[in-house]
mmCIF file with all atom_site columns, C-alpha atoms in Angstrom:
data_model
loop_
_atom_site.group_PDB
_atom_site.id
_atom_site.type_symbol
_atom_site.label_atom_id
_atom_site.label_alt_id
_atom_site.label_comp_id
_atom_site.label_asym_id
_atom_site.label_entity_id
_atom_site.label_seq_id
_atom_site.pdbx_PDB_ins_code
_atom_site.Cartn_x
_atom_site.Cartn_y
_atom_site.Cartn_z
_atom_site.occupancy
_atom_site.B_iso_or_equiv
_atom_site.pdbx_formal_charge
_atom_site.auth_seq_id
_atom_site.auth_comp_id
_atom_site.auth_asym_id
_atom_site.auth_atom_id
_atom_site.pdbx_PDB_model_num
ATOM 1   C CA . UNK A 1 1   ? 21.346  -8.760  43.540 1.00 93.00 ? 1   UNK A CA 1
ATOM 2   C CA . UNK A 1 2   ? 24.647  -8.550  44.428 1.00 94.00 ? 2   UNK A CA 1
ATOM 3   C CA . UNK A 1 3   ? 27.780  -6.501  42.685 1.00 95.00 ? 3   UNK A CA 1
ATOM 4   C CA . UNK A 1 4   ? 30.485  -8.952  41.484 1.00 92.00 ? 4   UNK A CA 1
ATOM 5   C CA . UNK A 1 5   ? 33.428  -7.690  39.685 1.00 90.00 ? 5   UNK A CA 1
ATOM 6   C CA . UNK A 1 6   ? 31.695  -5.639  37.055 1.00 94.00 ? 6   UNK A CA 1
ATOM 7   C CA . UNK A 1 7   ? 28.528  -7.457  36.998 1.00 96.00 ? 7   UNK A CA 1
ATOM 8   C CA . UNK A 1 8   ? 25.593  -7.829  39.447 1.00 96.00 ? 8   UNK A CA 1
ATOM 9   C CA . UNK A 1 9   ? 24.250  -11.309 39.470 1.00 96.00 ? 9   UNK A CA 1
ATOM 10  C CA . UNK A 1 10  ? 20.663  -12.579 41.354 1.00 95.00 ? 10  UNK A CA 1
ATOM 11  C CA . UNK A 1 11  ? 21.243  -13.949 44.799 1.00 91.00 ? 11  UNK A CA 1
ATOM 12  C CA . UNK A 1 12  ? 17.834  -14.177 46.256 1.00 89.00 ? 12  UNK A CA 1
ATOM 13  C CA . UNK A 1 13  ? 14.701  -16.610 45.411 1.00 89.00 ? 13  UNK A CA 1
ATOM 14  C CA . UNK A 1 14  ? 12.608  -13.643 44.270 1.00 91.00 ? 14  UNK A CA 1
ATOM 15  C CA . UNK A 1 15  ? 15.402  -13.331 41.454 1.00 94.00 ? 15  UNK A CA 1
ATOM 16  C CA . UNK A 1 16  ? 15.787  -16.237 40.220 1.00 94.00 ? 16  UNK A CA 1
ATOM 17  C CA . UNK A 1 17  ? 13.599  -18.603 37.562 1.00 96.00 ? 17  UNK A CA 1
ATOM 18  C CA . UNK A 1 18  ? 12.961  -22.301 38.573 1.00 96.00 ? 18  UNK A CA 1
ATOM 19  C CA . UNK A 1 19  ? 15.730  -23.170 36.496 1.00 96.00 ? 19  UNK A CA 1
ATOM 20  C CA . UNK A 1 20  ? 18.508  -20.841 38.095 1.00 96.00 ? 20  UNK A CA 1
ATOM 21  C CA . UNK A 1 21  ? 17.444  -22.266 41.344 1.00 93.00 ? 21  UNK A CA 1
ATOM 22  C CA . UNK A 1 22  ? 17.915  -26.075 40.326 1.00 94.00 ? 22  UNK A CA 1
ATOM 23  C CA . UNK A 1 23  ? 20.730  -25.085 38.673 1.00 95.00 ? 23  UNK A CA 1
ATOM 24  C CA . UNK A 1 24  ? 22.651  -23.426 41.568 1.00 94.00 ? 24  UNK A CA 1
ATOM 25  C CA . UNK A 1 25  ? 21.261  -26.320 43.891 1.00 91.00 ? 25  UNK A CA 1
ATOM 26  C CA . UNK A 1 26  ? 22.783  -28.969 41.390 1.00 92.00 ? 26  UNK A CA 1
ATOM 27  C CA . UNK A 1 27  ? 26.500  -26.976 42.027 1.00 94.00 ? 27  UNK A CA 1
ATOM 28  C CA . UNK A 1 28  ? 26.052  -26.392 45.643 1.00 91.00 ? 28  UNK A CA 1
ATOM 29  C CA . UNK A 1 29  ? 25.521  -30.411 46.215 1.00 89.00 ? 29  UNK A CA 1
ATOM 30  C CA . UNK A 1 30  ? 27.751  -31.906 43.430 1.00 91.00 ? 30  UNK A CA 1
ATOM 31  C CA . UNK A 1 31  ? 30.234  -33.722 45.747 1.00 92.00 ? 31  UNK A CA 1
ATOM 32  C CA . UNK A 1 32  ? 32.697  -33.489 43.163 1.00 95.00 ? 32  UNK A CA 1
ATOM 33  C CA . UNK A 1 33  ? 33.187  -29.890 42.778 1.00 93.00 ? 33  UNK A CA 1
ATOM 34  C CA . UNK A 1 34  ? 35.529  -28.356 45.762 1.00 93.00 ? 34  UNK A CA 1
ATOM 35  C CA . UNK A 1 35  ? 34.152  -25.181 47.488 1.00 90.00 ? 35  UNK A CA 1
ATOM 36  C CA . UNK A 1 36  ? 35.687  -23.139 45.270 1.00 91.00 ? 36  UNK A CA 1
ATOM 37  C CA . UNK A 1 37  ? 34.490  -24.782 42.381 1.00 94.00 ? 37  UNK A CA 1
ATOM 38  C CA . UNK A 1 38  ? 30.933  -24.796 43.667 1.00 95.00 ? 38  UNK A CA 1
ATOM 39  C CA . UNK A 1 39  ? 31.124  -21.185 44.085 1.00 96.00 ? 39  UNK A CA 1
ATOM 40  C CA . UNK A 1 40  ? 32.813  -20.044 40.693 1.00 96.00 ? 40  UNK A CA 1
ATOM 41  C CA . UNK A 1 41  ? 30.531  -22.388 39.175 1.00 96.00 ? 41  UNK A CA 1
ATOM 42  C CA . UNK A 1 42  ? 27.699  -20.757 40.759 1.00 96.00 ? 42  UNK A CA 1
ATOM 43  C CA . UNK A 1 43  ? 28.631  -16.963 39.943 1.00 97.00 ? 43  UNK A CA 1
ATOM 44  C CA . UNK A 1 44  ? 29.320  -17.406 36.333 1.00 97.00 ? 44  UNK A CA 1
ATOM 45  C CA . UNK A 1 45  ? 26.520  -19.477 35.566 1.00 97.00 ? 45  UNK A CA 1
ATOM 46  C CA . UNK A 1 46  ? 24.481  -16.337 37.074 1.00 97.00 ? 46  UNK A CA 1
ATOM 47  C CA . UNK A 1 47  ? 26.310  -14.002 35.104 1.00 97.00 ? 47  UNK A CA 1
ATOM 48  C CA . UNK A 1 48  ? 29.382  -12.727 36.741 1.00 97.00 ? 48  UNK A CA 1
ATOM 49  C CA . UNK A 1 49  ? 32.963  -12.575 34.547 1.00 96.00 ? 49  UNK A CA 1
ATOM 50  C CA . UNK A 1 50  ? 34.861  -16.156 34.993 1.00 94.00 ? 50  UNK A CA 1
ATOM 51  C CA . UNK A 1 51  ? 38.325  -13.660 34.466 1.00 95.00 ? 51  UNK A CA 1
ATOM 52  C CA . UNK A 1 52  ? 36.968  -11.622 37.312 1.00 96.00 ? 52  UNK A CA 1
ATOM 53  C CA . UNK A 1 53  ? 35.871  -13.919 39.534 1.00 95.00 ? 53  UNK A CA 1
ATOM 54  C CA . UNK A 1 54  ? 39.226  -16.282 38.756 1.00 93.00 ? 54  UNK A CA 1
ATOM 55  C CA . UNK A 1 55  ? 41.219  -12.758 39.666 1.00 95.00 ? 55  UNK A CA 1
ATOM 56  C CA . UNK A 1 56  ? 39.841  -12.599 42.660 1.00 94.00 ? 56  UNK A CA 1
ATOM 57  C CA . UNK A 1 57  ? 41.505  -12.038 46.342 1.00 95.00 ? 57  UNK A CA 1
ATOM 58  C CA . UNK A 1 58  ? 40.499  -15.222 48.560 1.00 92.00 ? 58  UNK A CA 1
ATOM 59  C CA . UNK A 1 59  ? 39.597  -12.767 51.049 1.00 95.00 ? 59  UNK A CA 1
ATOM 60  C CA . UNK A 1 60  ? 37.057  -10.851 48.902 1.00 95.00 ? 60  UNK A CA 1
ATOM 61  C CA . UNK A 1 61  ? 35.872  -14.146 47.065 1.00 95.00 ? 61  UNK A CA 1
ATOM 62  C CA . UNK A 1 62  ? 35.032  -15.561 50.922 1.00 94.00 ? 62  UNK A CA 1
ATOM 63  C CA . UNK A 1 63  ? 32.994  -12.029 51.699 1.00 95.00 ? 63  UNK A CA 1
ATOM 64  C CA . UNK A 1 64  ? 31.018  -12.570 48.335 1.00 95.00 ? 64  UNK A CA 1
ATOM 65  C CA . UNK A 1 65  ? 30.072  -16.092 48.719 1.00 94.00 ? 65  UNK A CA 1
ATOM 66  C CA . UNK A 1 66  ? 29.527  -14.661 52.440 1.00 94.00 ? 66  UNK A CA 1
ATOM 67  C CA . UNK A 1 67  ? 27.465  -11.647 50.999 1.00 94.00 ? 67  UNK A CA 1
ATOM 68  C CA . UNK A 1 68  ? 25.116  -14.243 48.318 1.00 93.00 ? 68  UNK A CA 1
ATOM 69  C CA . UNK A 1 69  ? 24.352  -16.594 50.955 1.00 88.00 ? 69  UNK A CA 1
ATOM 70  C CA . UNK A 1 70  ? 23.084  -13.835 53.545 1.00 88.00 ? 70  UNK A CA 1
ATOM 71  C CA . UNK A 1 71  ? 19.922  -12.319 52.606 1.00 79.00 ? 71  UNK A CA 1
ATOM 72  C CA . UNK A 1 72  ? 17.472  -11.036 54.327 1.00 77.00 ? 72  UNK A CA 1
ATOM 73  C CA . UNK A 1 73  ? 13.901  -12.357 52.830 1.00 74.00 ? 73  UNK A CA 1
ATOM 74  C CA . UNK A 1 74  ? 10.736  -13.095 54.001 1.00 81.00 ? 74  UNK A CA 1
ATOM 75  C CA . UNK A 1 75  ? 9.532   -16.153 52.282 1.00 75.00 ? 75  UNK A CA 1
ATOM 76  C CA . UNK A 1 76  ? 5.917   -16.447 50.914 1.00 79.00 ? 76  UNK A CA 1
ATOM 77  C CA . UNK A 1 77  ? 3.455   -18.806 52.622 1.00 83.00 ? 77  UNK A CA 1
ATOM 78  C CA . UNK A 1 78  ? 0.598   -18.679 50.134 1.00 92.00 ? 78  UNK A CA 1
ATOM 79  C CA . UNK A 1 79  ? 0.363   -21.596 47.634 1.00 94.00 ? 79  UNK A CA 1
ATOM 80  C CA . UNK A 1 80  ? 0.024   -19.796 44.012 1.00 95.00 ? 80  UNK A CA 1
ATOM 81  C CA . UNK A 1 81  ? -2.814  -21.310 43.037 1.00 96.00 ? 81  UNK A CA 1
ATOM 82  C CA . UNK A 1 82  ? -2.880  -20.604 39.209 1.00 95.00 ? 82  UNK A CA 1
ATOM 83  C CA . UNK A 1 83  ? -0.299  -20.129 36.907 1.00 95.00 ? 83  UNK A CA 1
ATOM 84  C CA . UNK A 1 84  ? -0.778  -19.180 33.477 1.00 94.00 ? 84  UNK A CA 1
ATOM 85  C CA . UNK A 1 85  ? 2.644   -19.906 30.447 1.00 93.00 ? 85  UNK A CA 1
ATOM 86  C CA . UNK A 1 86  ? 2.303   -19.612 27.228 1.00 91.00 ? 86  UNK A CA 1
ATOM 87  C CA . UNK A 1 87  ? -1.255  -19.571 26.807 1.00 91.00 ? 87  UNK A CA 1
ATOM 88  C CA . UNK A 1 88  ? -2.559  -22.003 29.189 1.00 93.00 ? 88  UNK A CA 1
ATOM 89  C CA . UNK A 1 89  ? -3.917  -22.213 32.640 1.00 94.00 ? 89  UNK A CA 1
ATOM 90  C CA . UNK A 1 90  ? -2.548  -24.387 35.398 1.00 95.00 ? 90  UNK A CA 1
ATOM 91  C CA . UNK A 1 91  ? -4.145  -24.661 38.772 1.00 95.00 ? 91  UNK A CA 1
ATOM 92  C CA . UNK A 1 92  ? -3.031  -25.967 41.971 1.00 95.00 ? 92  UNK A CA 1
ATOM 93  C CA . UNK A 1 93  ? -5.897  -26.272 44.099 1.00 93.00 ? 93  UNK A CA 1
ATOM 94  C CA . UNK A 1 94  ? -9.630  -25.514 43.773 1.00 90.00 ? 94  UNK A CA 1
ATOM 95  C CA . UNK A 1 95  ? -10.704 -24.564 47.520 1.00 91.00 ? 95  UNK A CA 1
ATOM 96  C CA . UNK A 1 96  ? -7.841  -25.386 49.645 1.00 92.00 ? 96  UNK A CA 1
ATOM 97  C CA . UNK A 1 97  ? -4.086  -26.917 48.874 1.00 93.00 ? 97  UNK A CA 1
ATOM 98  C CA . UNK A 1 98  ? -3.665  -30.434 49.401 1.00 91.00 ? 98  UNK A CA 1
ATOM 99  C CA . UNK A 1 99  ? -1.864  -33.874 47.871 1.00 91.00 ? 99  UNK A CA 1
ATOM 100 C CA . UNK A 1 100 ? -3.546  -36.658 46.727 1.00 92.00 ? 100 UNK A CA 1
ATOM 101 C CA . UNK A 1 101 ? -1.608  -39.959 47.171 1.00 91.00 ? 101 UNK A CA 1
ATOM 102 C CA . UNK A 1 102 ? -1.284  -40.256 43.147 1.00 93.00 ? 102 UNK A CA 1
ATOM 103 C CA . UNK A 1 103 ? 0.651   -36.764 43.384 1.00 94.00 ? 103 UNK A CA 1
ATOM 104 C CA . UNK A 1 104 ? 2.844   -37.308 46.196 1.00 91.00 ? 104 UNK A CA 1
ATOM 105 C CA . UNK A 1 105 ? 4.116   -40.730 45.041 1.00 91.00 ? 105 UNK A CA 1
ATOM 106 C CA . UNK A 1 106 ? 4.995   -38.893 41.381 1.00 93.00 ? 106 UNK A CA 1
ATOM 107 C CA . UNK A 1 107 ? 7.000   -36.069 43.819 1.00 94.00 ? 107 UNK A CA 1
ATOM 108 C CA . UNK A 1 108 ? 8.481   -38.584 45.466 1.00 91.00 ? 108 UNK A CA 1
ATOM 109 C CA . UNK A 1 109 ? 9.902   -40.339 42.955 1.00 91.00 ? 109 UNK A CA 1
ATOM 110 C CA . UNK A 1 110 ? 10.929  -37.200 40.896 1.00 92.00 ? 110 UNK A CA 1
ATOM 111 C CA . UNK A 1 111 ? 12.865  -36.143 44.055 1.00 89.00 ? 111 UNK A CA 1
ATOM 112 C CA . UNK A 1 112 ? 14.601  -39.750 44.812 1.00 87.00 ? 112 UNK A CA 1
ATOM 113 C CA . UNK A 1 113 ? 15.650  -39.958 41.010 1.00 89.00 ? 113 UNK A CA 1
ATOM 114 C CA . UNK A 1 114 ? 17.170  -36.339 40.715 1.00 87.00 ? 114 UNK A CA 1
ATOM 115 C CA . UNK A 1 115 ? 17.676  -34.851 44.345 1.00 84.00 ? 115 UNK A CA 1
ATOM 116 C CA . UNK A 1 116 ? 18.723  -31.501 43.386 1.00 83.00 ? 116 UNK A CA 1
ATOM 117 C CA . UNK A 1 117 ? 17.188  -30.514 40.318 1.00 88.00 ? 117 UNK A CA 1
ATOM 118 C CA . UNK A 1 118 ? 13.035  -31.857 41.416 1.00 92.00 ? 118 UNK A CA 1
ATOM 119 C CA . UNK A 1 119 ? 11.611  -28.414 41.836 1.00 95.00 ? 119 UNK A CA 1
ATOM 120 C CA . UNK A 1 120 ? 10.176  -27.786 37.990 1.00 96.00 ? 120 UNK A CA 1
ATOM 121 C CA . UNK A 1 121 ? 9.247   -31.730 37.667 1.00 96.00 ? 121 UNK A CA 1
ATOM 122 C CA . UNK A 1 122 ? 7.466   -31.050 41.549 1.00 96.00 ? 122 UNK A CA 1
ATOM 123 C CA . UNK A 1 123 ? 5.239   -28.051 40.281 1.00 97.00 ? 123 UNK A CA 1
ATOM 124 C CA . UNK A 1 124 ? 4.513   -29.603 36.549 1.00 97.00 ? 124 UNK A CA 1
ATOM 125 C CA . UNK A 1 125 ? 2.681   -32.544 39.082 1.00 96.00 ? 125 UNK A CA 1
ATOM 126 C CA . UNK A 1 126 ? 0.760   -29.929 41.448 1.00 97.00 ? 126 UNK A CA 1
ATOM 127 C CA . UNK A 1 127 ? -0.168  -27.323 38.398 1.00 97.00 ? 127 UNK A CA 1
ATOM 128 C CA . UNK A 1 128 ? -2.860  -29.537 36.094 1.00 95.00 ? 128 UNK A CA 1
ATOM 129 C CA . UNK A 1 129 ? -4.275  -27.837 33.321 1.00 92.00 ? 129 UNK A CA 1
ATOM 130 C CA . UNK A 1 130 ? -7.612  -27.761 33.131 1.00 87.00 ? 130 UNK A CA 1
ATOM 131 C CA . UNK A 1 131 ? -8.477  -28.809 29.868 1.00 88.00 ? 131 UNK A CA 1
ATOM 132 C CA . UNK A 1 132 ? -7.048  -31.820 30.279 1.00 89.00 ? 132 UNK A CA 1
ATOM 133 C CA . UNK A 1 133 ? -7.899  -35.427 32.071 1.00 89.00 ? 133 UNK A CA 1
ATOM 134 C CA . UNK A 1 134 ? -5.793  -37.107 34.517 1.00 88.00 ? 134 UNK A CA 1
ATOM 135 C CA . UNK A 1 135 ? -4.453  -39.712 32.088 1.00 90.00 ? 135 UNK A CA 1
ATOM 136 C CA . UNK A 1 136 ? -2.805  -36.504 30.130 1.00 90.00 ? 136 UNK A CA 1
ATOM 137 C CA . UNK A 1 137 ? -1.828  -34.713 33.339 1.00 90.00 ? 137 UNK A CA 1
ATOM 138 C CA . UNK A 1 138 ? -0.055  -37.866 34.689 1.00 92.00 ? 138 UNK A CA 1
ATOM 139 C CA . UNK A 1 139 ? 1.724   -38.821 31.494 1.00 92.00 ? 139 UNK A CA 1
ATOM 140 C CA . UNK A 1 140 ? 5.550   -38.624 31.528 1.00 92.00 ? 140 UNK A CA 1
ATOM 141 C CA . UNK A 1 141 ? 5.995   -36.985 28.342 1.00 94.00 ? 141 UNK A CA 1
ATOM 142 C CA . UNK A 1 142 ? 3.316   -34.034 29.694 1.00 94.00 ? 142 UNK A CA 1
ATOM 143 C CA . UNK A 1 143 ? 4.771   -33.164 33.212 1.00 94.00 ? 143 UNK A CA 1
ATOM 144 C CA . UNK A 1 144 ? 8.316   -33.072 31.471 1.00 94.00 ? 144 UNK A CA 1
ATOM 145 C CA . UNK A 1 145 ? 6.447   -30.257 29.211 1.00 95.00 ? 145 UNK A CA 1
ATOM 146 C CA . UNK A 1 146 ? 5.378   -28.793 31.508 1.00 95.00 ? 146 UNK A CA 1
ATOM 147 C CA . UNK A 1 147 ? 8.611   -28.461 33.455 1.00 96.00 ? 147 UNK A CA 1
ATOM 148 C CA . UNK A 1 148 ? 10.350  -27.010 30.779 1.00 96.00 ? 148 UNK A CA 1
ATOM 149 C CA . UNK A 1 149 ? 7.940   -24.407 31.148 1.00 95.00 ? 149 UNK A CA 1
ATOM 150 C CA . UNK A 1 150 ? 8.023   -23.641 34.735 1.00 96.00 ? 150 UNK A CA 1
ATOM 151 C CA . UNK A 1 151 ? 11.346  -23.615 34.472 1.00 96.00 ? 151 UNK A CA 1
ATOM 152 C CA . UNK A 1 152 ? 11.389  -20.015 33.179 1.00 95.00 ? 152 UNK A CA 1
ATOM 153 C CA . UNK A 1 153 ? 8.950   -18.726 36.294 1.00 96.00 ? 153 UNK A CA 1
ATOM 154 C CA . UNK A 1 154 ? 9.735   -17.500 39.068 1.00 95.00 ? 154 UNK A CA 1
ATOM 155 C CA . UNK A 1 155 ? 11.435  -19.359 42.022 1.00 93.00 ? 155 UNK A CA 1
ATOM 156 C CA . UNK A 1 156 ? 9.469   -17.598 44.306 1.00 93.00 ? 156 UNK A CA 1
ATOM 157 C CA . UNK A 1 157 ? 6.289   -19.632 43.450 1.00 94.00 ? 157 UNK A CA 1
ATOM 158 C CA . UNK A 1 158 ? 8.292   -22.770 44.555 1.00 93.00 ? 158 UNK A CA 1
ATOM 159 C CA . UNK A 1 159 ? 8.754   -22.079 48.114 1.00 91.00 ? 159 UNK A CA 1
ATOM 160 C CA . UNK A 1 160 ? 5.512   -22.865 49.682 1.00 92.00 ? 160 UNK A CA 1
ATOM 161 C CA . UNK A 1 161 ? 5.303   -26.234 47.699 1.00 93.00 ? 161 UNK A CA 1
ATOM 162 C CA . UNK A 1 162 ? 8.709   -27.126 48.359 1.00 91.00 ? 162 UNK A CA 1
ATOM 163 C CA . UNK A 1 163 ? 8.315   -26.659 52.577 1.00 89.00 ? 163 UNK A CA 1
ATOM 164 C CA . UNK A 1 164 ? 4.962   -28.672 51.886 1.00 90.00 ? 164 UNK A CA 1
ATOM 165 C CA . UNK A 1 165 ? 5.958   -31.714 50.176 1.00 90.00 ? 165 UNK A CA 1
ATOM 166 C CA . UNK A 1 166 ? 9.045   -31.712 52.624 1.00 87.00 ? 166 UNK A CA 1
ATOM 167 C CA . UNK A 1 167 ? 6.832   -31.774 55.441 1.00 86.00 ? 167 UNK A CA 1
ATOM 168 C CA . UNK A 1 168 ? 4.752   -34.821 54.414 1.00 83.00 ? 168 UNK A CA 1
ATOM 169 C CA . UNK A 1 169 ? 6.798   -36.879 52.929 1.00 82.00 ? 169 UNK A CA 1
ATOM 170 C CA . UNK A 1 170 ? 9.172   -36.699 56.493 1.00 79.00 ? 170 UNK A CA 1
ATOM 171 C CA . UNK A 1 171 ? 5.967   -37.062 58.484 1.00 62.00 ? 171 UNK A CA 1
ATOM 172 C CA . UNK A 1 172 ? 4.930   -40.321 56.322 1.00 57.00 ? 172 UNK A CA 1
ATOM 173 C CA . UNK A 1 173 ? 8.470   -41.707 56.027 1.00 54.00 ? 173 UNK A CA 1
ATOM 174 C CA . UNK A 1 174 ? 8.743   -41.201 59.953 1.00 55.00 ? 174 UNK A CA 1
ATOM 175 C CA . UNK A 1 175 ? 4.988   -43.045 60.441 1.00 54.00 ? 175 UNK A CA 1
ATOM 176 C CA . UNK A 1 176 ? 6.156   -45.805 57.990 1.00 48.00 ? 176 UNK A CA 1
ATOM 177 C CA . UNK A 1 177 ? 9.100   -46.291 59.992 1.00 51.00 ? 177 UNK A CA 1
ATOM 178 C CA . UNK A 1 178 ? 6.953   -46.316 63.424 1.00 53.00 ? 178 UNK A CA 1
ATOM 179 C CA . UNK A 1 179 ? 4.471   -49.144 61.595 1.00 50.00 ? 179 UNK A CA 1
ATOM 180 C CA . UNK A 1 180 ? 7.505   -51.236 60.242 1.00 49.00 ? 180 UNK A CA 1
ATOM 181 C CA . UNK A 1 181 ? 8.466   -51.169 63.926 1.00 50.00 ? 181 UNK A CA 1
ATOM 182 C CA . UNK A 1 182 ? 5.722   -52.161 65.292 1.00 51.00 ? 182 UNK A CA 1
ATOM 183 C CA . UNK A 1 183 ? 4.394   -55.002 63.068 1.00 52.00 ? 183 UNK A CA 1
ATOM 184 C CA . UNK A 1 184 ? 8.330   -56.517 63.743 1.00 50.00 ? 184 UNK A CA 1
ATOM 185 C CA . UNK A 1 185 ? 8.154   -55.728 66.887 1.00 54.00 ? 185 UNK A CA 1
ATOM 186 C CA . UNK A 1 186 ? 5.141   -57.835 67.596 1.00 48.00 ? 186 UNK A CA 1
ATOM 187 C CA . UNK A 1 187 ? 6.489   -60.518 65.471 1.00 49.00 ? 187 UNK A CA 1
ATOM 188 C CA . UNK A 1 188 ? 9.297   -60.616 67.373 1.00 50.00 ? 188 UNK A CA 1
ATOM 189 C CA . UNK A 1 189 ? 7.053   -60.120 70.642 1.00 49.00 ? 189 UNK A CA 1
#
């Protein structure tokens, strides 16, 4: 947390909910919001006084924007592997965490179609209930369900998840690439 005019607002994963986090993400990459707008933005949607913030010396506003983007944090590695909102159980992985190809082209997707605001839509495909059969788990109307209620967890859970699926789908776009290459290239040969 950190003290903003007469309010403290969350500045670290471990404070925020899914939905903070997509949220802040969403002002932090709009294009069309200035700095300055990104950053107002940012501290009253977590809480701090518009008035206040408005009010504020450029110098001081620079510091705090300064101040909530340096924290010091270790990030969790562990995948959570359950989950359990509003009554139900969710789990990630049964022995060890991995993707099959039906989950990582739904991530995908949810990622290309809304680049900044994936993370809740991401964990409602990894988290599966367990009483239910892949036809359910896989159905639109379910995993946007279910991300409306990861959105209240928190971001912390994310992290892991977030650095995995980044990893593989730049190590598969990056061997597509290399195979495109090569099958012109030997066309071309």
């Amino acid at each position: 947390m950190i003290k903003l005019g007469s309010k403290e607002i969350p500045n670290v994963i471990n404070e925020l909910t899914i939905e903070q986090f997509e949220k802040v993400s969403e002002f932090t990459n709009n294009p069309e919001l200035d700095a300055f707008e990104k950053w107002v933005s940012v501290f009253t949607y977590l809480g701090a006084d518009e008035n206040e913030v408005n009010e504020m010396d450029f110098a001081e506003f620079k510091d705090k924007v300064k101040e909530f983007n340096t924290v010091t944090y270790k990030a969790p590695t562990k995948f959570k592997k359950t989950v359990e909102v509003e009554g139900y159980k969710y789990v990630s992985y049964d022995k060890k965490f991995k993707l099959s190809v039906r989950d990582i082209k739904h991530i995908e997707k949810i990622i290309k179609k809304d680049p900044t605001r994936y993370v809740s839509k991401m964990l409602a495909v990894i988290f599966k209930r367990e009483d239910l059969d892949t036809i359910e788990h896989y159905s639109d109307a379910h995993i946007k369900h279910k991300a409306n209620l990861f959105k209240s967890l928190n971001a912390e859970i994310a992290l892991p998840f977030m650095a995995y699926v980044a990893e593989k789908l730049k190590d598969t776009a990056k061997q597509m690439t290399n195979e495109v290459t090569a099958v012109v290239e030997s066309n071309n040969g």
